[in-house]
């Protein structure tokens, strides 16, 4: 049985706490929990096993008495080495030392909790940054796979830049958005996050400073920090990133790169005005500051199409443009792209080939079929209509339940509502209390460590009815913590 889904049997003559003790002992003996591992909390184990916390405490007490576990004041409970001589002939490697020595930073603790909680049964996801399962085009995808089965796709390694047909259809779409690009100036990647990883390790020396909005999605993923970079946040206003401050920050912190989400910003939902976009391009060109434009939410406009991308006005080749199908079609396809100067694309393609020999050939060919057949545009129309209904449900619920304790702006597209709480407990306390009650939200400190009053909500995953119910329950939790 999968250890992650194991639960004690209430029909067994063996007491529940004894079953749990033996299960945990087996995980230690098998090496799954090496010496030094901090085991899950009593509360988490109780929830996982579907028992009272006192039952878990009884099981842990037996393991502590046996010398397998040790409770540290304030540090949780850890696996110790007292009985490894009984469990195995030779001491195991200290994998925890290896884990702590890796160059890739771990996710923030709250991000790790969110990633685990998203797959727990009964959780209502109010902050998830992806489409709900009912919005994914399952039937159309099944039909497409059926058509592809009649002609077996190429299953070998592909070109470094990615599937040529896919690059051709993406280039054609980008040209309709004002971006002049050829297939040779495009690189297919496994989502926009991989694009950022390639940029971090392939273009920037260690110790570089990356400028970004504050708040920003970039603070929630340690991709640049793991490559030895520092992040510096530039303030925003209602028009987006403060372009007038970019050159000041670039000089003060020796900025090497600017990362921005100008369209339906994550997490604020802001849309950079057309005049601000031109101002930002002028500032970056004058400062010789390369710019990464993350435009993965562009297709998700709800009221009117947004201004043209920054890349559409880029005459100096200073903008790297990121796009993706993860937010608009399917996160499971893992298909994104980078558009930029050909020498940069060739460098990033070489780095990508070193890491994975190219994105999935099957996913690329499926994406090419979607984008080239007209199915994608029809899907986008249906998706926008569904998101409008969910946005309306979320706005109505917020107006009813949060009007006197928070403020927010109506998003024009994308997924997110940046909820600003008035005189409320910290978002972390709200996150903990909400999770205990079966609600999952994203606390604002993930996107700005100084943000002590914000929650990021999403109207993309939960249904309209779930949004109404969840926001009402969330209001009760916030008010109970005052």
One Martini backbone bead per residue (centre of mass of N, CA, C, O) as a GRO file, in nm:
protein
  482
    1UNK     BB    1   0.099   0.034   0.018
    2UNK     BB    2   0.067   0.361   0.018
    3UNK     BB    3   0.191   0.560   0.267
    4UNK     BB    4   0.018   0.827   0.193
    5UNK     BB    5  -0.274   0.639   0.221
    6UNK     BB    6  -0.257   0.528   0.489
    7UNK     BB    7  -0.474   0.345   0.723
    8UNK     BB    8  -0.620   0.245   0.984
    9UNK     BB    9  -0.799  -0.028   1.112
   10UNK     BB   10  -1.117  -0.058   1.273
   11UNK     BB   11  -1.136  -0.392   1.235
   12UNK     BB   12  -0.900  -0.441   1.401
   13UNK     BB   13  -0.759  -0.585   1.692
   14UNK     BB   14  -0.560  -0.370   1.663
   15UNK     BB   15  -0.473  -0.096   1.782
   16UNK     BB   16  -0.440   0.208   1.647
   17UNK     BB   17  -0.169   0.295   1.776
   18UNK     BB   18  -0.019   0.036   1.692
   19UNK     BB   19  -0.047   0.063   1.388
   20UNK     BB   20   0.099   0.335   1.370
   21UNK     BB   21   0.365   0.251   1.495
   22UNK     BB   22   0.435   0.031   1.282
   23UNK     BB   23   0.428   0.215   1.035
   24UNK     BB   24   0.652   0.412   1.128
   25UNK     BB   25   0.870   0.201   1.177
   26UNK     BB   26   0.884   0.107   0.879
   27UNK     BB   27   0.979   0.381   0.763
   28UNK     BB   28   1.243   0.379   0.918
   29UNK     BB   29   1.360   0.095   0.841
   30UNK     BB   30   1.351   0.161   0.516
   31UNK     BB   31   1.465   0.479   0.493
   32UNK     BB   32   1.245   0.702   0.445
   33UNK     BB   33   1.331   0.789   0.750
   34UNK     BB   34   1.592   0.928   0.833
   35UNK     BB   35   1.819   1.044   1.013
   36UNK     BB   36   1.678   1.364   1.119
   37UNK     BB   37   1.395   1.349   1.060
   38UNK     BB   38   1.112   1.545   1.039
   39UNK     BB   39   0.818   1.482   1.138
   40UNK     BB   40   0.511   1.512   1.140
   41UNK     BB   41   0.271   1.639   1.294
   42UNK     BB   42   0.023   1.549   1.497
   43UNK     BB   43  -0.201   1.686   1.334
   44UNK     BB   44  -0.124   1.570   1.056
   45UNK     BB   45  -0.140   1.271   1.131
   46UNK     BB   46  -0.433   1.268   1.223
   47UNK     BB   47  -0.549   1.355   0.948
   48UNK     BB   48  -0.421   1.128   0.775
   49UNK     BB   49  -0.545   0.881   0.969
   50UNK     BB   50  -0.826   0.949   1.110
   51UNK     BB   51  -0.754   1.055   1.409
   52UNK     BB   52  -0.678   1.121   1.709
   53UNK     BB   53  -0.426   1.280   1.867
   54UNK     BB   54  -0.394   1.076   2.106
   55UNK     BB   55  -0.320   0.836   1.923
   56UNK     BB   56  -0.057   0.953   1.815
   57UNK     BB   57   0.084   1.000   2.085
   58UNK     BB   58   0.096   0.699   2.165
   59UNK     BB   59   0.274   0.610   1.928
   60UNK     BB   60   0.515   0.805   1.976
   61UNK     BB   61   0.585   0.714   2.263
   62UNK     BB   62   0.684   0.431   2.179
   63UNK     BB   63   0.913   0.532   1.988
   64UNK     BB   64   1.064   0.689   2.203
   65UNK     BB   65   1.108   0.451   2.398
   66UNK     BB   66   1.268   0.286   2.162
   67UNK     BB   67   1.466   0.516   2.018
   68UNK     BB   68   1.352   0.642   1.733
   69UNK     BB   69   1.259   0.899   1.886
   70UNK     BB   70   1.272   1.270   1.926
   71UNK     BB   71   1.188   1.533   2.132
   72UNK     BB   72   1.190   1.882   2.056
   73UNK     BB   73   1.195   2.181   2.176
   74UNK     BB   74   1.043   2.348   1.908
   75UNK     BB   75   1.145   2.095   1.683
   76UNK     BB   76   0.994   1.852   1.721
   77UNK     BB   77   1.015   1.531   1.561
   78UNK     BB   78   1.285   1.289   1.548
   79UNK     BB   79   1.507   1.089   1.406
   80UNK     BB   80   1.714   0.847   1.559
   81UNK     BB   81   2.020   0.635   1.641
   82UNK     BB   82   1.982   0.421   1.880
   83UNK     BB   83   1.857   0.159   1.677
   84UNK     BB   84   2.023   0.095   1.411
   85UNK     BB   85   2.166  -0.171   1.498
   86UNK     BB   86   1.894  -0.331   1.480
   87UNK     BB   87   1.782  -0.245   1.185
   88UNK     BB   88   2.095  -0.232   1.089
   89UNK     BB   89   2.422  -0.308   1.021
   90UNK     BB   90   2.448  -0.020   0.889
   91UNK     BB   91   2.480   0.296   0.859
   92UNK     BB   92   2.326   0.545   0.721
   93UNK     BB   93   2.296   0.795   0.535
   94UNK     BB   94   2.296   1.151   0.560
   95UNK     BB   95   2.051   1.294   0.383
   96UNK     BB   96   2.014   1.571   0.523
   97UNK     BB   97   2.286   1.685   0.435
   98UNK     BB   98   2.228   1.677   0.136
   99UNK     BB   99   1.972   1.845   0.132
  100UNK     BB  100   2.113   2.107   0.264
  101UNK     BB  101   2.344   2.123   0.017
  102UNK     BB  102   2.178   2.214  -0.197
  103UNK     BB  103   2.123   2.473  -0.434
  104UNK     BB  104   1.825   2.436  -0.409
  105UNK     BB  105   1.578   2.595  -0.291
  106UNK     BB  106   1.334   2.586  -0.092
  107UNK     BB  107   1.034   2.620  -0.028
  108UNK     BB  108   0.824   2.777   0.128
  109UNK     BB  109   0.642   2.664   0.381
  110UNK     BB  110   0.365   2.758   0.268
  111UNK     BB  111   0.403   2.628  -0.010
  112UNK     BB  112   0.425   2.340   0.090
  113UNK     BB  113   0.148   2.333   0.224
  114UNK     BB  114  -0.014   2.391  -0.031
  115UNK     BB  115   0.084   2.152  -0.204
  116UNK     BB  116  -0.037   1.941  -0.008
  117UNK     BB  117  -0.337   2.047   0.035
  118UNK     BB  118  -0.453   2.033  -0.263
  119UNK     BB  119  -0.479   1.691  -0.222
  120UNK     BB  120  -0.687   1.707  -0.013
  121UNK     BB  121  -0.965   1.604   0.101
  122UNK     BB  122  -1.205   1.875   0.127
  123UNK     BB  123  -1.067   2.104  -0.013
  124UNK     BB  124  -1.096   2.459  -0.056
  125UNK     BB  125  -0.982   2.638  -0.339
  126UNK     BB  126  -0.904   3.003  -0.321
  127UNK     BB  127  -0.576   3.032  -0.453
  128UNK     BB  128  -0.547   2.885  -0.710
  129UNK     BB  129  -0.328   2.898  -1.017
  130UNK     BB  130  -0.580   2.745  -1.170
  131UNK     BB  131  -0.781   2.559  -1.332
  132UNK     BB  132  -1.050   2.393  -1.317
  133UNK     BB  133  -1.147   2.083  -1.411
  134UNK     BB  134  -1.413   2.195  -1.566
  135UNK     BB  135  -1.219   2.382  -1.770
  136UNK     BB  136  -1.105   2.150  -1.901
  137UNK     BB  137  -1.059   1.999  -2.231
  138UNK     BB  138  -1.129   1.682  -2.231
  139UNK     BB  139  -1.290   1.607  -2.486
  140UNK     BB  140  -1.107   1.746  -2.696
  141UNK     BB  141  -0.852   1.589  -2.615
  142UNK     BB  142  -0.958   1.307  -2.683
  143UNK     BB  143  -1.007   1.364  -2.982
  144UNK     BB  144  -0.717   1.437  -3.053
  145UNK     BB  145  -0.587   1.168  -2.970
  146UNK     BB  146  -0.743   1.004  -3.176
  147UNK     BB  147  -0.623   1.140  -3.428
  148UNK     BB  148  -0.321   1.084  -3.356
  149UNK     BB  149  -0.338   0.767  -3.357
  150UNK     BB  150  -0.350   0.744  -3.675
  151UNK     BB  151  -0.072   0.918  -3.631
  152UNK     BB  152   0.222   0.858  -3.533
  153UNK     BB  153   0.426   1.024  -3.356
  154UNK     BB  154   0.713   1.153  -3.295
  155UNK     BB  155   0.954   0.986  -3.048
  156UNK     BB  156   1.198   1.147  -3.057
  157UNK     BB  157   1.421   1.363  -3.064
  158UNK     BB  158   1.450   1.702  -3.089
  159UNK     BB  159   1.491   2.007  -3.136
  160UNK     BB  160   1.626   2.246  -2.943
  161UNK     BB  161   1.375   2.459  -2.997
  162UNK     BB  162   1.166   2.266  -3.113
  163UNK     BB  163   0.888   2.227  -3.266
  164UNK     BB  164   0.832   2.365  -3.566
  165UNK     BB  165   0.526   2.388  -3.588
  166UNK     BB  166   0.485   2.523  -3.315
  167UNK     BB  167   0.660   2.773  -3.377
  168UNK     BB  168   0.492   2.870  -3.616
  169UNK     BB  169   0.217   2.916  -3.465
  170UNK     BB  170   0.329   3.107  -3.253
  171UNK     BB  171   0.443   3.322  -3.440
  172UNK     BB  172   0.169   3.394  -3.565
  173UNK     BB  173   0.033   3.490  -3.301
  174UNK     BB  174   0.243   3.709  -3.225
  175UNK     BB  175   0.199   3.884  -3.477
  176UNK     BB  176  -0.101   3.958  -3.388
  177UNK     BB  177   0.045   4.110  -3.124
  178UNK     BB  178   0.311   4.269  -3.260
  179UNK     BB  179   0.525   4.034  -3.284
  180UNK     BB  180   0.839   4.002  -3.424
  181UNK     BB  181   0.878   3.657  -3.525
  182UNK     BB  182   1.065   3.368  -3.552
  183UNK     BB  183   1.125   3.037  -3.512
  184UNK     BB  184   1.438   3.095  -3.441
  185UNK     BB  185   1.322   3.295  -3.187
  186UNK     BB  186   1.227   3.018  -3.053
  187UNK     BB  187   1.148   2.850  -2.735
  188UNK     BB  188   1.070   2.550  -2.602
  189UNK     BB  189   0.909   2.492  -2.288
  190UNK     BB  190   0.831   2.373  -1.950
  191UNK     BB  191   0.730   2.635  -1.898
  192UNK     BB  192   0.794   2.941  -1.748
  193UNK     BB  193   0.975   2.836  -1.518
  194UNK     BB  194   1.198   2.723  -1.699
  195UNK     BB  195   1.273   2.988  -1.826
  196UNK     BB  196   1.384   3.112  -1.564
  197UNK     BB  197   1.603   2.902  -1.514
  198UNK     BB  198   1.761   2.949  -1.776
  199UNK     BB  199   1.821   3.246  -1.726
  200UNK     BB  200   1.969   3.217  -1.455
  201UNK     BB  201   2.202   3.005  -1.569
  202UNK     BB  202   2.259   3.143  -1.877
  203UNK     BB  203   2.283   3.490  -1.824
  204UNK     BB  204   2.371   3.507  -1.513
  205UNK     BB  205   2.560   3.601  -1.269
  206UNK     BB  206   2.655   3.560  -0.975
  207UNK     BB  207   2.503   3.817  -0.772
  208UNK     BB  208   2.277   3.920  -0.909
  209UNK     BB  209   2.019   4.163  -0.982
  210UNK     BB  210   1.664   4.140  -0.958
  211UNK     BB  211   1.401   4.308  -1.085
  212UNK     BB  212   1.071   4.380  -0.943
  213UNK     BB  213   0.786   4.366  -0.830
  214UNK     BB  214   0.587   4.508  -0.548
  215UNK     BB  215   0.456   4.256  -0.574
  216UNK     BB  216   0.557   3.897  -0.645
  217UNK     BB  217   0.581   3.583  -0.771
  218UNK     BB  218   0.898   3.555  -0.748
  219UNK     BB  219   0.900   3.520  -0.429
  220UNK     BB  220   0.761   3.214  -0.441
  221UNK     BB  221   1.022   3.143  -0.627
  222UNK     BB  222   1.369   3.024  -0.594
  223UNK     BB  223   1.517   3.047  -0.877
  224UNK     BB  224   1.726   3.285  -0.845
  225UNK     BB  225   1.845   3.225  -0.565
  226UNK     BB  226   1.965   2.942  -0.646
  227UNK     BB  227   2.161   3.110  -0.860
  228UNK     BB  228   2.266   3.370  -0.680
  229UNK     BB  229   2.037   3.577  -0.649
  230UNK     BB  230   1.881   3.895  -0.623
  231UNK     BB  231   1.599   4.066  -0.491
  232UNK     BB  232   1.416   4.367  -0.611
  233UNK     BB  233   1.164   4.583  -0.526
  234UNK     BB  234   0.925   4.764  -0.713
  235UNK     BB  235   0.699   4.975  -0.706
  236UNK     BB  236   0.347   5.029  -0.726
  237UNK     BB  237   0.058   5.117  -0.911
  238UNK     BB  238  -0.232   5.146  -1.096
  239UNK     BB  239  -0.026   5.111  -1.368
  240UNK     BB  240   0.207   4.969  -1.216
  241UNK     BB  241   0.512   4.984  -1.260
  242UNK     BB  242   0.759   5.210  -1.154
  243UNK     BB  243   0.942   5.349  -1.397
  244UNK     BB  244   1.077   5.599  -1.241
  245UNK     BB  245   1.247   5.378  -1.046
  246UNK     BB  246   1.429   5.187  -1.208
  247UNK     BB  247   1.700   5.344  -1.241
  248UNK     BB  248   1.751   5.376  -0.940
  249UNK     BB  249   1.759   5.074  -0.868
  250UNK     BB  250   1.974   4.989  -1.075
  251UNK     BB  251   2.200   5.163  -0.946
  252UNK     BB  252   2.185   5.087  -0.641
  253UNK     BB  253   2.174   4.745  -0.719
  254UNK     BB  254   2.287   4.649  -0.986
  255UNK     BB  255   2.098   4.582  -1.215
  256UNK     BB  256   2.054   4.303  -1.460
  257UNK     BB  257   1.729   4.271  -1.432
  258UNK     BB  258   1.384   4.268  -1.552
  259UNK     BB  259   1.080   4.159  -1.398
  260UNK     BB  260   0.748   4.120  -1.558
  261UNK     BB  261   0.376   4.154  -1.512
  262UNK     BB  262   0.173   4.359  -1.705
  263UNK     BB  263  -0.059   4.126  -1.736
  264UNK     BB  264  -0.230   4.026  -1.495
  265UNK     BB  265  -0.104   4.033  -1.224
  266UNK     BB  266   0.109   3.847  -0.998
  267UNK     BB  267  -0.136   3.913  -0.756
  268UNK     BB  268  -0.301   4.195  -0.829
  269UNK     BB  269  -0.418   4.222  -1.149
  270UNK     BB  270  -0.271   4.425  -1.296
  271UNK     BB  271  -0.256   4.679  -1.564
  272UNK     BB  272  -0.050   4.808  -1.776
  273UNK     BB  273  -0.021   5.081  -1.926
  274UNK     BB  274   0.065   5.208  -2.224
  275UNK     BB  275   0.242   5.443  -2.125
  276UNK     BB  276   0.408   5.274  -1.922
  277UNK     BB  277   0.536   5.082  -2.124
  278UNK     BB  278   0.697   5.293  -2.279
  279UNK     BB  279   0.851   5.405  -2.037
  280UNK     BB  280   0.992   5.140  -1.961
  281UNK     BB  281   1.144   5.095  -2.223
  282UNK     BB  282   1.306   5.358  -2.216
  283UNK     BB  283   1.450   5.309  -1.948
  284UNK     BB  284   1.587   5.036  -2.020
  285UNK     BB  285   1.740   5.137  -2.268
  286UNK     BB  286   1.904   5.360  -2.123
  287UNK     BB  287   2.015   5.138  -1.899
  288UNK     BB  288   2.068   4.859  -2.022
  289UNK     BB  289   1.802   4.679  -1.938
  290UNK     BB  290   1.691   4.389  -1.923
  291UNK     BB  291   1.375   4.218  -2.019
  292UNK     BB  292   1.113   4.028  -1.861
  293UNK     BB  293   0.812   3.905  -2.012
  294UNK     BB  294   0.527   3.793  -1.843
  295UNK     BB  295   0.240   3.652  -2.055
  296UNK     BB  296   0.036   3.411  -1.943
  297UNK     BB  297  -0.253   3.599  -1.915
  298UNK     BB  298  -0.350   3.741  -2.182
  299UNK     BB  299  -0.601   3.548  -2.279
  300UNK     BB  300  -0.768   3.636  -1.989
  301UNK     BB  301  -0.969   3.832  -2.082
  302UNK     BB  302  -1.296   3.992  -1.986
  303UNK     BB  303  -1.351   4.293  -2.112
  304UNK     BB  304  -1.067   4.356  -2.262
  305UNK     BB  305  -0.814   4.389  -2.441
  306UNK     BB  306  -0.502   4.440  -2.391
  307UNK     BB  307  -0.230   4.569  -2.427
  308UNK     BB  308   0.036   4.547  -2.580
  309UNK     BB  309   0.317   4.419  -2.566
  310UNK     BB  310   0.630   4.510  -2.503
  311UNK     BB  311   0.754   4.350  -2.745
  312UNK     BB  312   0.600   4.517  -2.970
  313UNK     BB  313   0.806   4.782  -2.889
  314UNK     BB  314   1.076   4.632  -2.951
  315UNK     BB  315   1.380   4.774  -3.109
  316UNK     BB  316   1.648   4.643  -2.933
  317UNK     BB  317   1.627   4.349  -2.801
  318UNK     BB  318   1.552   4.365  -2.462
  319UNK     BB  319   1.320   4.141  -2.486
  320UNK     BB  320   1.186   3.876  -2.303
  321UNK     BB  321   0.933   3.640  -2.398
  322UNK     BB  322   0.661   3.493  -2.213
  323UNK     BB  323   0.481   3.187  -2.262
  324UNK     BB  324   0.162   2.992  -2.217
  325UNK     BB  325  -0.071   2.703  -2.153
  326UNK     BB  326  -0.130   2.667  -1.841
  327UNK     BB  327  -0.365   2.896  -1.801
  328UNK     BB  328  -0.551   2.831  -2.082
  329UNK     BB  329  -0.543   2.494  -2.108
  330UNK     BB  330  -0.275   2.317  -1.971
  331UNK     BB  331  -0.057   2.226  -1.720
  332UNK     BB  332   0.013   1.924  -1.818
  333UNK     BB  333   0.171   1.988  -2.086
  334UNK     BB  334   0.420   2.176  -2.053
  335UNK     BB  335   0.386   2.466  -2.228
  336UNK     BB  336   0.626   2.697  -2.354
  337UNK     BB  337   0.788   3.029  -2.422
  338UNK     BB  338   1.059   3.198  -2.599
  339UNK     BB  339   1.122   3.536  -2.699
  340UNK     BB  340   1.416   3.643  -2.896
  341UNK     BB  341   1.718   3.671  -2.953
  342UNK     BB  342   1.893   3.436  -3.114
  343UNK     BB  343   2.146   3.406  -2.928
  344UNK     BB  344   1.979   3.360  -2.671
  345UNK     BB  345   1.817   3.114  -2.765
  346UNK     BB  346   2.063   2.932  -2.818
  347UNK     BB  347   2.166   2.932  -2.529
  348UNK     BB  348   1.905   2.817  -2.394
  349UNK     BB  349   1.889   2.559  -2.566
  350UNK     BB  350   2.153   2.438  -2.465
  351UNK     BB  351   2.071   2.421  -2.168
  352UNK     BB  352   1.821   2.244  -2.210
  353UNK     BB  353   1.967   1.998  -2.336
  354UNK     BB  354   2.131   1.942  -2.075
  355UNK     BB  355   1.865   1.882  -1.892
  356UNK     BB  356   1.621   1.732  -2.118
  357UNK     BB  357   1.615   1.718  -2.440
  358UNK     BB  358   1.343   1.840  -2.424
  359UNK     BB  359   1.033   1.859  -2.470
  360UNK     BB  360   0.760   1.698  -2.515
  361UNK     BB  361   0.665   1.574  -2.813
  362UNK     BB  362   0.366   1.520  -2.762
  363UNK     BB  363   0.289   1.796  -2.642
  364UNK     BB  364   0.377   1.966  -2.885
  365UNK     BB  365   0.182   1.835  -3.093
  366UNK     BB  366  -0.074   1.905  -2.942
  367UNK     BB  367  -0.033   2.211  -2.938
  368UNK     BB  368  -0.025   2.248  -3.245
  369UNK     BB  369  -0.313   2.151  -3.294
  370UNK     BB  370  -0.460   2.358  -3.123
  371UNK     BB  371  -0.338   2.624  -3.258
  372UNK     BB  372  -0.398   2.527  -3.575
  373UNK     BB  373  -0.736   2.456  -3.563
  374UNK     BB  374  -0.919   2.659  -3.355
  375UNK     BB  375  -0.976   2.536  -3.071
  376UNK     BB  376  -0.844   2.745  -2.888
  377UNK     BB  377  -1.033   2.990  -2.942
  378UNK     BB  378  -1.292   2.849  -2.853
  379UNK     BB  379  -1.196   2.788  -2.569
  380UNK     BB  380  -1.148   3.083  -2.478
  381UNK     BB  381  -1.440   3.175  -2.492
  382UNK     BB  382  -1.546   2.978  -2.276
  383UNK     BB  383  -1.351   3.058  -2.050
  384UNK     BB  384  -1.428   3.354  -2.020
  385UNK     BB  385  -1.723   3.305  -1.946
  386UNK     BB  386  -1.664   3.141  -1.688
  387UNK     BB  387  -1.488   3.360  -1.543
  388UNK     BB  388  -1.703   3.576  -1.524
  389UNK     BB  389  -1.892   3.419  -1.334
  390UNK     BB  390  -1.681   3.384  -1.105
  391UNK     BB  391  -1.618   3.675  -1.059
  392UNK     BB  392  -1.904   3.759  -0.981
  393UNK     BB  393  -1.927   3.573  -0.735
  394UNK     BB  394  -1.685   3.693  -0.581
  395UNK     BB  395  -1.780   3.988  -0.569
  396UNK     BB  396  -2.046   3.939  -0.422
  397UNK     BB  397  -1.920   3.804  -0.170
  398UNK     BB  398  -1.736   4.035  -0.086
  399UNK     BB  399  -1.954   4.251  -0.056
  400UNK     BB  400  -2.111   4.092   0.167
  401UNK     BB  401  -1.842   3.995   0.369
  402UNK     BB  402  -1.597   4.246   0.324
  403UNK     BB  403  -1.669   4.553   0.310
  404UNK     BB  404  -1.576   4.632   0.629
  405UNK     BB  405  -1.261   4.464   0.612
  406UNK     BB  406  -1.206   4.540   0.298
  407UNK     BB  407  -1.017   4.564  -0.012
  408UNK     BB  408  -1.065   4.590  -0.378
  409UNK     BB  409  -1.024   4.486  -0.718
  410UNK     BB  410  -1.145   4.451  -1.028
  411UNK     BB  411  -1.068   4.224  -1.245
  412UNK     BB  412  -0.993   4.210  -1.603
  413UNK     BB  413  -0.821   3.944  -1.545
  414UNK     BB  414  -0.731   3.642  -1.497
  415UNK     BB  415  -0.730   3.510  -1.140
  416UNK     BB  416  -0.700   3.766  -0.933
  417UNK     BB  417  -0.729   3.869  -0.580
  418UNK     BB  418  -0.629   4.156  -0.385
  419UNK     BB  419  -0.667   4.133  -0.049
  420UNK     BB  420  -0.733   4.402   0.179
  421UNK     BB  421  -0.691   4.411   0.514
  422UNK     BB  422  -0.844   4.545   0.807
  423UNK     BB  423  -0.730   4.510   1.107
  424UNK     BB  424  -0.598   4.226   1.091
  425UNK     BB  425  -0.469   3.953   1.106
  426UNK     BB  426  -0.243   3.770   0.996
  427UNK     BB  427  -0.223   3.583   0.713
  428UNK     BB  428  -0.104   3.336   0.859
  429UNK     BB  429  -0.334   3.294   1.060
  430UNK     BB  430  -0.551   3.264   0.847
  431UNK     BB  431  -0.430   3.026   0.700
  432UNK     BB  432  -0.437   2.827   0.938
  433UNK     BB  433  -0.742   2.848   1.003
  434UNK     BB  434  -0.848   2.779   0.721
  435UNK     BB  435  -0.714   2.501   0.689
  436UNK     BB  436  -0.857   2.374   0.935
  437UNK     BB  437  -1.146   2.444   0.775
  438UNK     BB  438  -1.084   2.375   0.450
  439UNK     BB  439  -0.918   2.634   0.354
  440UNK     BB  440  -0.741   2.773   0.064
  441UNK     BB  441  -0.492   3.020   0.087
  442UNK     BB  442  -0.287   3.310   0.000
  443UNK     BB  443  -0.047   3.466   0.147
  444UNK     BB  444   0.112   3.773   0.098
  445UNK     BB  445   0.417   3.699   0.184
  446UNK     BB  446   0.489   3.539  -0.080
  447UNK     BB  447   0.508   3.838  -0.251
  448UNK     BB  448   0.555   4.010   0.031
  449UNK     BB  449   0.716   4.024   0.327
  450UNK     BB  450   0.569   4.311   0.411
  451UNK     BB  451   0.290   4.174   0.389
  452UNK     BB  452   0.021   4.213   0.648
  453UNK     BB  453  -0.285   4.231   0.462
  454UNK     BB  454  -0.282   3.992   0.247
  455UNK     BB  455  -0.473   3.812  -0.004
  456UNK     BB  456  -0.482   3.546  -0.239
  457UNK     BB  457  -0.727   3.516  -0.477
  458UNK     BB  458  -0.927   3.275  -0.669
  459UNK     BB  459  -1.163   3.225  -0.965
  460UNK     BB  460  -1.060   2.948  -1.127
  461UNK     BB  461  -1.121   2.682  -0.955
  462UNK     BB  462  -1.366   2.740  -0.823
  463UNK     BB  463  -1.679   2.753  -0.810
  464UNK     BB  464  -1.932   2.966  -0.768
  465UNK     BB  465  -2.048   2.825  -0.516
  466UNK     BB  466  -1.776   2.789  -0.369
  467UNK     BB  467  -1.710   3.089  -0.349
  468UNK     BB  468  -1.947   3.175  -0.177
  469UNK     BB  469  -1.893   2.984   0.059
  470UNK     BB  470  -1.588   3.041   0.114
  471UNK     BB  471  -1.605   3.351   0.165
  472UNK     BB  472  -1.797   3.333   0.402
  473UNK     BB  473  -1.612   3.157   0.583
  474UNK     BB  474  -1.367   3.346   0.579
  475UNK     BB  475  -1.501   3.581   0.724
  476UNK     BB  476  -1.549   3.433   0.990
  477UNK     BB  477  -1.252   3.380   1.051
  478UNK     BB  478  -1.148   3.669   1.056
  479UNK     BB  479  -1.345   3.770   1.280
  480UNK     BB  480  -1.254   3.555   1.501
  481UNK     BB  481  -0.944   3.684   1.512
  482UNK     BB  482  -0.987   3.983   1.632
   0.00000   0.00000   0.00000
